[in-house]
Amino acid sequence: MGTGSSKQTDGTSEETKDRTDDDDDQAGGQLYVSLKMENLKLTTHLVPHVYGSVPLVGSWDSSKALSMERESVSMWELSFVVPPNHETLDFKFLLKPKDSDTPCFVEEGPSRLLIGGALGEDARVALFKLDSGEVLEYQVFVKADRVSPFDLAASWRAYQDNFRPSAVRWMPDVSINSAPQTGGENGASAGLELDLEHYVVPAPSTSANSGQVYAANMTENPRSLISGSGGSSYSNKGMEVIVPDPSKVFQSSGMAESKSVGTFSPLHRQDSQRGLFVDRGVGSPRLVKSSSSNIFSSDLNLGTGTKNSMPAAAGAVAAAAVADQMLGLKEDRHLAIVLVGLPARGKTFTAAKLTRYLRWLGHDTKHFNVGKYRRLKHGANQAADFFRADNPEGMEARNEVAALAFEDMLSWMHEGGQVGIFDATNSNKRRRNMLMKLAEGKCKIIFLETICNDRNIIERNIRLKIQQSPDYAEEPDFEAGLEDFKNRLANYEKVYEPVGEGSYIKMIDKVSGHGGQIQVNNISGYLPGRIVFFLVNTHLTPRPILLTRHGESQDNVRGRIGGDTAISEKGEIYSKKLANFVRKRLKSERAASIWTSTLQRTILTASPIVGFPKIQWRALDEINAGVCDGMTYEEIKKNMPEEYESRKKDKLRYRYPRGESYLDVIQRLEPVIIELERQRAPVVVISHQAVLRALYAYFADRPLKEVPHIEMPLHTIIEIQMGVTGVVEKRYKLMD
């Protein structure tokens, strides 16, 4: 990636677009197979299963069939890794009642043959004849990929012959248990009731339950529309912003610039009068002189809540961000990620994930959804005709709310915001030119276009939209809402123009979770580079991530921090209960994996778990307490009172002498977050309190200042369900 015109990432210039395909050629890997069945008519009492030959099931006994997991309202899925010496599979689908094994209904016709990842015939529909004579029809989708070295390690077959150690993110401190563990669970006496719901406990009210809420409703509130100014202007912190007339924005002979009148806060003075703050997580703030500055200023105090344009990040993250700001143009110090794409292509969900990631890294980021503005300004029950390109009133209204939302974002950036995610269709050059004119001299724009060519995914997204969107909350007839939305979509498709101008990122068929492609053009700088890297590795395949602390350790009993002690007797009981839980919860997940730190209390907690590979990450080690390692907090208070008080004042940025801060922990956890985003199978993370606080804050989108105070109890499992509807949390408390 670099400045200037687009070029090939390998240095050639035969094409005008960079292409980054995250499906590397893994000819030497194993097959990762995904089987999916879809029935839009929804037969909820029958659960699809798969049975067949070795190694998928190993028996044509229907009672041993593998249950498929519900991926969405109408889709069921089963994924597994095929060992290299069994790449021919013979199988069939069957339906079982939800609460019993009988009667079951086997699909009509011959069994299916999968050879080396390819079906012996086209993926025909699965037909099931019920006792009543009714015939159910399911669409069948088969996807097979050669898995990468790290995915091999993360699958339960990873310890097969000739495994190569992972080199993911150049992290040599990731190790794999290459030999399967033998023996029984040795934990049956610990007991775990078959009904996992028995252990469910309420999650905190501020936890990650965004999947239960329409994603657009979680975005920034339209300040310009709720201030009582009629939507034409608003006053905020001493600054009045006049929103330009959208009709004038399109005039070819100039641009109606927005004007600012009144007084500005001190933070809006010329940048040449200020230094740049670098937060390295230690001691008092340090100031670095700007390349254009002759004056230093020391009045920045993070404790007062003063806004500034620098991220609250540590180490290399802050250093790279400072370099971007010192060396870049003035408008490059603020970044607008402008979404582009037809409806039902995953724009809002992608924007929400990116917002969460950037916030977690410490970049002040907000998500502005134009649909939210439109509903507040013009009502939620607009028919499809409102979105026609030949409807001048509708066009003017939509351009008006887009300009309002963009001006809100620019105003927020003036107050210190860094990255704005502008979420709308922005489906033609005229609209995008309007936004670029509004941004001139104020922020840098990168267009992020989401493209999906899979009609089945689009159909599912449309149905989800009808169920969740406030646009159809007052429409009692689902089919009528579906028809209206499809008409709206057709209106957009008639005038849609793909992005080809400016700096842009194109995500092509990434929403499916099976490969896809990223194209980039004219992308440079630290933060844009991190955004591209994140988008390359993210997808929306539903899967659970289980977070838990290790079982109680001997140092937990003594009240000492850090250390590398074994688990206590109570911790051993928890390890057995955890093994039973994982076995029952992930009984049909062949590719799940267990991640631990390199400290023995997590390794011992994971030891009773069998049937899944175990991966040790040094990045998952507990926060380094430095010279305080092994001490109690009372001992620190008595012997190091200044350190104790410093930590008490700012736990987020406080760094133990010769140790780490929470910001340091977040920085070293970024490779773990990227790998968790890449995984398509469940992951169980067994780690430590500070580390899990940081990981949980990412999924729950909690502010950085809250990270050190997040409750992370012992002997409790936090299940994070990631999927197309967002993030949903469930907690299981296995022991008091």
XYZ file of C-alpha atoms in Angstrom, residues 71-703:
633
model
C -26.818 -20.269 11.883
C -29.813 -18.004 11.263
C -33.592 -18.160 11.224
C -33.669 -20.427 8.187
C -30.105 -21.789 7.901
C -28.428 -24.779 9.599
C -24.693 -25.498 9.425
C -22.098 -28.145 10.315
C -18.359 -27.601 9.862
C -15.552 -30.123 10.263
C -11.952 -30.787 9.275
C -11.210 -33.847 7.124
C -7.943 -35.713 7.828
C -5.711 -36.152 4.751
C -6.146 -39.924 4.578
C -9.970 -39.759 4.526
C -10.841 -37.179 1.905
C -13.714 -39.259 0.503
C -16.937 -38.842 2.469
C -20.201 -40.736 1.972
C -23.109 -39.106 3.820
C -26.789 -38.150 3.882
C -28.978 -35.625 5.703
C -31.823 -36.510 8.033
C -34.346 -34.649 10.196
C -34.991 -35.433 13.858
C -37.609 -34.033 16.222
C -36.131 -31.422 18.513
C -36.775 -33.314 21.757
C -36.269 -36.956 20.756
C -34.398 -39.276 18.395
C -37.508 -40.773 16.782
C -39.053 -40.673 14.382
C -36.373 -39.424 12.020
C -36.763 -38.674 8.324
C -33.925 -39.571 5.944
C -33.524 -37.541 2.766
C -34.785 -39.122 -0.420
C -32.392 -40.370 -3.094
C -28.852 -41.757 -3.094
C -26.186 -40.787 -0.554
C -23.903 -37.858 -1.284
C -20.231 -38.359 -2.176
C -17.629 -35.736 -1.302
C -14.194 -36.448 -2.817
C -11.322 -34.147 -1.984
C -13.737 -31.356 -1.131
C -15.746 -31.659 -4.355
C -19.190 -33.242 -4.648
C -19.556 -36.108 -7.079
C -22.591 -34.243 -8.472
C -24.194 -30.822 -8.210
C -25.473 -29.877 -4.740
C -29.046 -31.060 -5.255
C -31.844 -30.079 -2.916
C -32.565 -32.377 0.037
C -36.117 -33.779 -0.026
C -37.753 -35.299 3.071
C -41.064 -37.131 2.984
C -42.905 -36.880 6.323
C -45.406 -39.373 7.727
C -48.220 -36.976 6.829
C -47.185 -37.143 3.178
C -45.819 -33.588 3.188
C -42.508 -33.151 1.384
C -39.981 -30.706 2.865
C -37.369 -29.178 0.591
C -34.017 -27.842 1.816
C -31.427 -26.027 -0.250
C -27.960 -27.547 0.262
C -24.686 -25.617 0.189
C -21.280 -27.283 0.376
C -18.082 -25.293 0.835
C -14.600 -26.814 1.130
C -11.323 -24.949 1.694
C -7.756 -25.917 2.397
C -7.152 -24.548 5.882
C -4.109 -22.443 6.765
C -1.408 -23.612 9.205
C -2.974 -21.690 12.084
C -6.454 -22.989 11.294
C -4.992 -26.475 11.244
C -3.613 -25.889 14.706
C -6.996 -24.639 15.836
C -8.864 -27.714 14.597
C -9.159 -30.894 16.587
C -7.288 -32.771 13.847
C -4.316 -30.409 14.104
C -2.054 -32.908 15.785
C -1.889 -35.146 12.711
C 1.335 -35.859 10.829
C 3.832 -33.195 9.705
C 2.277 -30.251 11.537
C 4.196 -27.007 11.025
C 4.359 -24.513 13.946
C 2.246 -21.425 13.547
C 3.859 -18.211 12.372
C 0.724 -16.097 12.655
C 1.475 -12.385 12.989
C 5.148 -13.419 13.375
C 4.340 -14.535 16.917
C 6.848 -17.252 17.928
C 5.280 -17.391 21.376
C 2.268 -19.426 20.214
C 2.714 -23.125 20.917
C 0.497 -26.078 20.078
C -0.103 -29.322 21.969
C 0.725 -31.566 19.006
C -0.225 -34.815 20.737
C -3.763 -35.712 21.747
C -4.420 -36.260 25.418
C -5.584 -39.734 26.349
C -7.560 -41.114 29.207
C -10.942 -40.322 30.639
C -12.178 -36.996 31.854
C -11.211 -37.842 35.416
C -13.826 -35.369 36.437
C -17.168 -37.091 36.376
C -17.330 -36.837 40.164
C -17.198 -33.047 39.894
C -20.667 -33.197 38.389
C -22.375 -31.056 35.814
C -26.059 -31.270 35.149
C -26.984 -32.119 31.586
C -29.080 -28.957 31.368
C -26.501 -26.221 30.805
C -29.185 -23.576 31.305
C -29.139 -24.514 35.006
C -25.900 -22.564 35.302
C -26.989 -19.414 33.454
C -26.629 -16.212 35.484
C -27.685 -12.673 34.506
C -25.112 -10.653 32.588
C -24.368 -7.050 33.590
C -26.822 -4.569 32.107
C -23.989 -2.869 30.184
C -22.736 -6.099 28.665
C -22.491 -7.202 25.035
C -26.089 -7.743 24.031
C -26.061 -5.591 20.913
C -27.195 -8.565 18.878
C -30.658 -8.155 20.412
C -30.921 -4.554 19.181
C -31.085 -3.239 15.631
C -27.495 -2.213 14.905
C -28.366 1.206 13.436
C -30.076 2.162 16.701
C -26.757 1.743 18.535
C -25.151 4.531 16.500
C -24.559 8.192 17.379
C -27.686 10.199 18.200
C -28.528 12.950 15.656
C -27.650 16.030 17.698
C -28.616 18.450 14.942
C -32.164 17.074 14.912
C -32.844 16.721 18.623
C -31.546 20.146 19.656
C -34.853 21.811 18.845
C -33.414 23.871 16.017
C -35.620 22.395 13.352
C -32.794 20.486 11.740
C -31.158 23.443 10.022
C -28.549 24.327 12.621
C -27.525 23.532 16.138
C -25.391 24.983 18.870
C -22.865 22.860 20.683
C -20.156 23.953 23.133
C -19.864 27.501 21.899
C -19.967 26.674 18.195
C -22.903 27.021 15.813
C -22.818 24.961 12.651
C -24.931 26.063 9.692
C -25.865 23.069 7.533
C -25.514 23.867 3.811
C -28.443 23.730 1.471
C -28.107 20.295 -0.203
C -29.284 21.708 -3.538
C -26.300 24.067 -3.583
C -23.866 21.296 -2.795
C -24.304 19.903 -6.308
C -23.597 23.191 -8.088
C -20.670 22.688 -10.426
C -19.369 26.236 -10.056
C -18.470 26.108 -6.408
C -19.559 24.814 -3.070
C -21.697 26.357 -0.336
C -19.170 25.977 2.485
C -20.510 25.531 5.990
C -19.665 28.479 8.184
C -18.799 28.637 11.847
C -19.680 31.652 13.933
C -19.505 32.511 17.604
C -16.732 31.502 19.971
C -14.435 28.493 19.893
C -13.065 26.574 22.830
C -9.287 26.744 23.425
C -8.908 23.308 21.833
C -9.878 24.804 18.449
C -6.880 27.123 18.232
C -4.262 26.696 15.544
C -2.338 23.434 15.833
C 0.940 25.345 15.669
C 0.200 26.641 19.166
C 0.041 23.196 20.734
C 2.301 20.233 21.344
C 1.248 16.657 20.664
C 0.473 14.492 23.672
C 1.977 11.004 23.759
C 0.549 8.644 26.353
C 3.022 5.839 27.042
C 1.252 4.524 30.106
C 3.847 5.750 32.600
C 4.071 8.600 35.081
C 3.011 12.095 34.126
C 2.091 13.203 30.593
C 4.956 13.837 28.202
C 4.768 16.405 25.429
C 6.354 16.048 22.025
C 6.978 19.134 19.978
C 5.051 19.370 16.725
C 7.136 19.807 13.574
C 5.381 23.128 12.993
C 5.371 24.284 16.607
C 7.546 26.773 18.407
C 5.610 26.580 21.645
C 5.099 23.783 24.157
C 1.922 23.459 26.177
C 1.465 21.432 29.339
C -2.175 22.072 30.175
C -3.485 18.753 28.842
C -4.850 16.741 31.745
C -6.461 13.419 30.931
C -7.974 13.229 34.370
C -10.236 16.222 33.701
C -11.915 14.634 30.701
C -10.434 17.194 28.297
C -10.876 16.162 24.680
C -7.852 15.769 22.421
C -7.322 14.248 19.026
C -4.762 11.677 20.164
C -5.767 8.110 20.972
C -5.329 6.869 24.523
C -3.077 4.106 23.246
C 0.339 2.951 24.382
C 3.781 2.236 22.959
C 4.074 1.658 19.235
C 0.380 2.401 18.666
C 0.734 5.948 20.013
C 4.088 6.464 18.299
C 2.695 5.520 14.887
C -0.398 7.656 15.387
C 1.790 10.614 16.386
C 3.885 10.137 13.249
C 0.714 10.192 11.137
C -0.425 13.425 12.712
C 2.951 15.188 12.644
C 3.819 14.298 9.053
C 0.377 14.278 7.441
C -1.777 17.095 6.143
C -4.017 18.914 8.573
C -7.165 17.218 7.276
C -5.484 13.795 7.602
C -5.632 14.139 11.382
C -9.325 13.294 11.181
C -10.532 10.294 9.223
C -14.000 9.621 7.791
C -14.776 6.052 6.750
C -17.696 6.492 4.340
C -19.698 3.301 3.739
C -20.901 2.529 0.217
C -23.173 -0.295 -0.881
C -26.661 -1.451 -1.705
C -29.049 -2.222 1.157
C -28.802 -5.655 2.844
C -25.063 -5.992 2.105
C -23.854 -5.862 5.712
C -22.747 -2.210 5.800
C -24.081 -1.390 9.259
C -22.740 -4.581 10.843
C -19.333 -4.012 9.257
C -19.368 -0.409 10.479
C -20.288 -1.522 14.009
C -17.440 -4.063 14.115
C -14.919 -1.527 12.833
C -16.122 1.077 15.343
C -15.714 -1.395 18.195
C -12.209 -2.369 17.071
C -10.943 1.215 16.710
C -12.400 2.259 20.058
C -10.726 -0.701 21.714
C -7.368 0.337 20.243
C -7.879 3.759 21.802
C -8.993 5.817 18.798
C -11.922 8.129 19.513
C -14.453 6.723 17.027
C -18.168 7.254 16.450
C -20.684 5.624 14.129
C -23.114 7.967 12.333
C -26.066 6.249 10.638
C -27.950 8.361 8.070
C -31.012 6.104 8.258
C -31.393 7.098 11.892
C -31.399 10.761 10.840
C -33.925 10.065 8.077
C -36.328 8.314 10.453
C -36.135 11.148 12.969
C -36.543 13.884 10.348
C -39.080 12.329 7.962
C -40.569 9.378 9.828
C -39.880 5.657 9.731
C -42.724 4.527 7.484
C -41.514 5.818 4.118
C -42.642 3.659 1.196
C -40.304 2.449 -1.553
C -41.221 5.413 -3.796
C -39.443 7.728 -1.352
C -36.158 6.099 -2.470
C -36.674 6.492 -6.230
C -33.960 8.439 -8.055
C -36.651 10.219 -10.112
C -38.467 11.440 -6.996
C -37.070 14.989 -6.490
C -38.696 15.470 -3.084
C -37.319 12.167 -1.798
C -33.864 12.880 -3.234
C -33.769 16.321 -1.626
C -34.895 14.924 1.738
C -32.288 12.152 1.678
C -29.482 14.506 0.661
C -30.528 16.880 3.418
C -30.260 14.292 6.189
C -26.961 13.034 4.736
C -25.563 16.578 4.923
C -26.886 16.962 8.480
C -25.244 13.729 9.582
C -21.947 14.618 7.915
C -21.921 18.082 9.512
C -22.609 16.480 12.882
C -19.582 14.250 12.312
C -17.370 17.194 11.309
C -18.488 19.151 14.362
C -17.644 16.195 16.593
C -14.214 15.993 14.965
C -13.664 19.700 15.774
C -14.302 18.805 19.396
C -11.538 16.191 19.342
C -13.048 13.134 17.639
C -10.657 11.171 15.448
C -12.477 8.604 13.270
C -16.045 8.956 12.035
C -17.869 6.014 10.441
C -20.453 7.453 8.029
C -23.040 4.755 7.388
C -25.359 5.141 4.362
C -25.784 3.661 0.879
C -23.905 6.589 -0.780
C -24.675 4.672 -3.921
C -23.805 7.185 -6.655
C -20.964 9.541 -7.530
C -23.128 12.628 -7.044
C -23.705 11.850 -3.370
C -20.049 10.927 -2.827
C -18.899 14.159 -4.508
C -21.134 16.078 -2.115
C -19.453 14.406 0.855
C -15.950 15.023 -0.512
C -16.747 18.729 -0.928
C -18.067 18.890 2.627
C -14.853 17.232 3.857
C -12.382 19.483 2.020
C -9.769 20.815 4.435
C -11.515 19.173 7.396
C -11.001 15.427 7.231
C -9.661 12.663 5.029
C -12.232 10.366 3.398
C -11.815 6.660 2.712
C -14.736 4.941 1.005
C -15.539 1.450 2.261
C -17.701 -0.439 -0.253
C -19.370 -3.740 0.654
C -20.295 -5.970 -2.270
C -22.163 -9.276 -1.994
C -22.992 -11.509 -4.968
C -24.558 -14.374 -3.010
C -28.328 -14.158 -3.532
C -29.041 -16.456 -0.586
C -27.126 -14.207 1.807
C -28.865 -11.135 0.407
C -32.259 -12.805 0.856
C -31.454 -13.669 4.491
C -30.251 -10.127 5.161
C -33.444 -8.709 3.673
C -35.600 -10.903 5.900
C -33.529 -9.900 8.927
C -34.000 -6.267 7.959
C -37.785 -6.636 7.886
C -37.707 -8.268 11.329
C -35.437 -5.700 12.990
C -35.548 -2.362 11.173
C -37.711 0.425 12.663
C -38.742 1.159 9.057
C -41.102 -1.846 9.260
C -41.951 -1.831 12.957
C -45.500 -0.667 12.177
C -45.999 -3.057 9.267
C -47.915 -6.093 10.614
C -47.755 -7.985 7.304
C -44.271 -9.480 6.884
C -44.796 -10.253 3.196
C -45.952 -6.685 2.501
C -42.848 -5.341 4.203
C -40.706 -7.767 2.234
C -42.239 -6.624 -1.043
C -41.756 -2.949 -0.164
C -38.099 -3.431 0.777
C -37.388 -5.328 -2.426
C -38.909 -2.443 -4.371
C -36.713 -0.034 -2.431
C -33.683 -2.178 -3.247
C -34.621 -2.193 -6.935
C -34.735 1.628 -6.896
C -31.182 1.733 -5.563
C -29.926 -0.912 -8.001
C -31.104 1.147 -10.999
C -28.733 4.027 -10.212
C -25.951 2.270 -8.282
C -22.401 3.281 -9.251
C -19.478 1.317 -7.745
C -16.682 3.322 -6.152
C -13.802 4.153 -8.475
C -12.724 7.530 -7.142
C -10.466 8.673 -4.307
C -9.122 6.402 -1.567
C -11.213 3.293 -1.148
C -11.467 -0.223 0.232
C -13.749 -2.760 -1.446
C -14.963 -5.801 0.489
C -16.174 -8.362 -2.042
C -18.143 -11.376 -0.778
C -16.512 -11.125 2.665
C -19.847 -11.284 4.472
C -20.211 -14.998 3.687
C -17.295 -15.911 5.930
C -15.737 -18.138 3.270
C -12.890 -16.273 1.634
C -13.822 -13.219 -0.340
C -11.583 -10.443 -1.559
C -10.327 -7.038 -0.480
C -9.369 -4.352 -2.995
C -7.590 -1.191 -1.882
C -6.713 2.005 -3.713
C -4.576 4.941 -2.567
C -4.369 3.807 1.069
C -1.446 4.932 3.231
C -0.680 5.686 6.861
C -0.757 3.795 10.129
C -4.467 3.921 10.911
C -5.778 3.193 7.371
C -3.348 0.273 7.268
C -4.716 -1.129 10.535
C -8.260 -0.788 9.193
C -7.404 -2.751 6.032
C -5.681 -5.449 8.107
C -8.724 -5.790 10.352
C -11.163 -5.985 7.444
C -9.061 -8.639 5.686
C -9.385 -10.868 8.750
C -12.985 -10.268 9.772
C -16.135 -12.112 8.733
C -19.670 -12.652 10.047
C -19.766 -16.444 10.412
C -21.747 -17.213 13.607
C -19.693 -18.983 16.283
C -19.347 -18.816 20.076
C -16.259 -17.594 21.940
C -16.060 -18.752 25.564
C -14.050 -16.648 28.019
C -13.127 -17.907 31.490
C -10.512 -17.302 34.144
C -8.388 -20.188 35.315
C -9.549 -22.155 38.348
C -8.713 -20.641 41.700
C -4.915 -20.606 42.137
C -2.834 -20.900 45.288
C -1.919 -17.211 44.955
C -5.636 -16.351 44.706
C -6.073 -18.000 48.102
C -3.123 -16.036 49.532
C -4.272 -12.759 47.947
C -1.036 -12.336 45.983
C -0.872 -10.870 42.472
C 1.023 -12.317 39.530
C 3.109 -15.415 40.125
C 2.967 -18.783 38.425
C 1.475 -21.068 41.039
C -0.629 -24.183 40.570
C -4.392 -24.234 41.053
C -5.942 -24.929 44.430
C -8.168 -27.854 45.326
C -11.172 -25.675 44.477
C -9.507 -24.771 41.175
C -9.086 -28.463 40.343
C -12.812 -29.035 40.868
C -13.552 -26.159 38.504
C -11.208 -27.576 35.863
C -13.214 -30.813 35.858
C -16.530 -28.983 35.739
C -15.181 -26.859 32.880
C -14.158 -29.997 30.960
C -17.672 -31.409 31.324
C -19.169 -28.095 30.241
C -16.964 -27.852 27.134
C -17.721 -31.453 26.194
C -21.473 -30.870 26.363
C -21.528 -27.348 24.930
C -19.213 -28.126 21.994
C -20.144 -31.763 21.442
C -20.775 -31.265 17.710
C -17.961 -28.767 17.076
C -15.133 -30.744 15.493
C -12.943 -27.716 14.773
C -13.137 -25.988 18.177
C -9.928 -25.182 20.067
C -8.748 -24.272 23.576
C -6.484 -21.252 24.045
C -4.526 -20.709 27.265
C -1.705 -18.517 28.487
C 1.763 -19.987 29.118
C 1.253 -19.855 32.910
C 0.602 -23.167 34.620
C -2.650 -22.185 36.330
C -4.385 -21.856 32.933
C -2.677 -24.931 31.500
C -3.732 -27.004 34.538
C -7.291 -25.683 34.265
C -7.414 -26.827 30.639
C -5.753 -30.217 31.230
C -8.964 -32.267 31.838
C -10.439 -31.066 28.524
C -9.928 -33.752 25.882
C -10.738 -34.023 22.192
C -9.662 -30.492 21.250
C -6.213 -29.019 20.537
C -4.742 -26.606 23.060
C -2.881 -23.508 21.958
C -0.686 -21.535 24.363
C -0.337 -17.793 23.766
C 2.217 -15.717 25.621
C -0.006 -12.754 24.737
C -2.663 -14.249 27.051
C -0.353 -14.149 30.110
C -1.556 -12.065 33.046
C -0.576 -8.399 33.310
C 3.095 -8.161 34.331
C 3.217 -6.742 37.868
C 6.966 -6.111 37.624
C 8.633 -5.604 41.022
C 5.206 -6.036 42.665
C 4.858 -9.607 41.397
C 3.972 -11.945 44.249
C 2.971 -9.154 46.640
C -0.425 -8.485 48.185
C -2.096 -5.114 47.673
C -1.673 -4.428 51.391
C 2.073 -5.018 51.060
C 2.222 -2.631 48.084
C 0.284 -0.001 50.048
C 2.627 -0.342 53.017
C 5.979 -0.595 51.214
C 5.289 1.393 48.017
C 2.625 3.963 48.954
C 3.363 6.237 45.968
C 2.882 3.364 43.524
C -0.280 2.310 45.307
C -1.758 5.809 45.032
C -0.692 6.212 41.392
C -2.428 2.978 40.480
C -5.525 3.972 42.453
C -5.784 7.277 40.539
C -5.521 5.786 37.025
C -5.594 1.994 36.763
C -5.837 2.138 32.967
C -2.544 3.956 32.373
C -0.660 2.974 35.520
C 2.325 0.782 34.731
C 3.852 -1.392 37.432
C 7.600 -0.646 37.900
C 9.360 -2.883 35.350
C 5.919 -4.218 34.452
C 2.874 -3.379 32.337
C -0.191 -1.158 32.234
C -3.653 -2.142 31.018
C -2.897 -0.219 27.819
C 0.185 -2.401 27.312
C -1.997 -5.494 27.745
C -4.462 -4.215 25.139
C -1.639 -3.614 22.687
C -0.223 -7.137 23.016
C -3.710 -8.623 22.753
C -4.360 -7.225 19.278
C -2.995 -10.374 17.535
C -5.352 -12.441 19.704
C -8.328 -10.285 18.709
C -7.414 -10.607 15.023
C -7.202 -14.403 15.344
C -10.500 -14.558 17.225
C -12.070 -12.573 14.389
C -10.541 -14.947 11.815
C -11.746 -18.137 13.479
C -14.829 -19.810 12.011
C -15.082 -22.405 14.773
C -15.658 -21.961 18.532
C -12.747 -20.958 20.765
C -12.434 -21.408 24.535
C -10.074 -18.807 26.034
C -8.744 -19.673 29.508
C -6.777 -16.710 30.789
C -6.468 -14.161 33.598
C -8.494 -11.321 35.082
C -6.757 -8.311 33.484
C -6.437 -10.022 30.098
C -10.075 -11.144 30.029
C -11.203 -7.675 31.076
C -9.456 -6.303 27.987
C -10.847 -9.009 25.674
C -14.363 -8.637 27.063
C -14.203 -4.857 26.639
C -13.593 -5.405 22.922
C -16.644 -7.616 22.404
C -18.889 -5.574 24.720
C -17.684 -2.255 23.241
C -16.877 -0.897 26.699
C -14.908 2.386 27.017
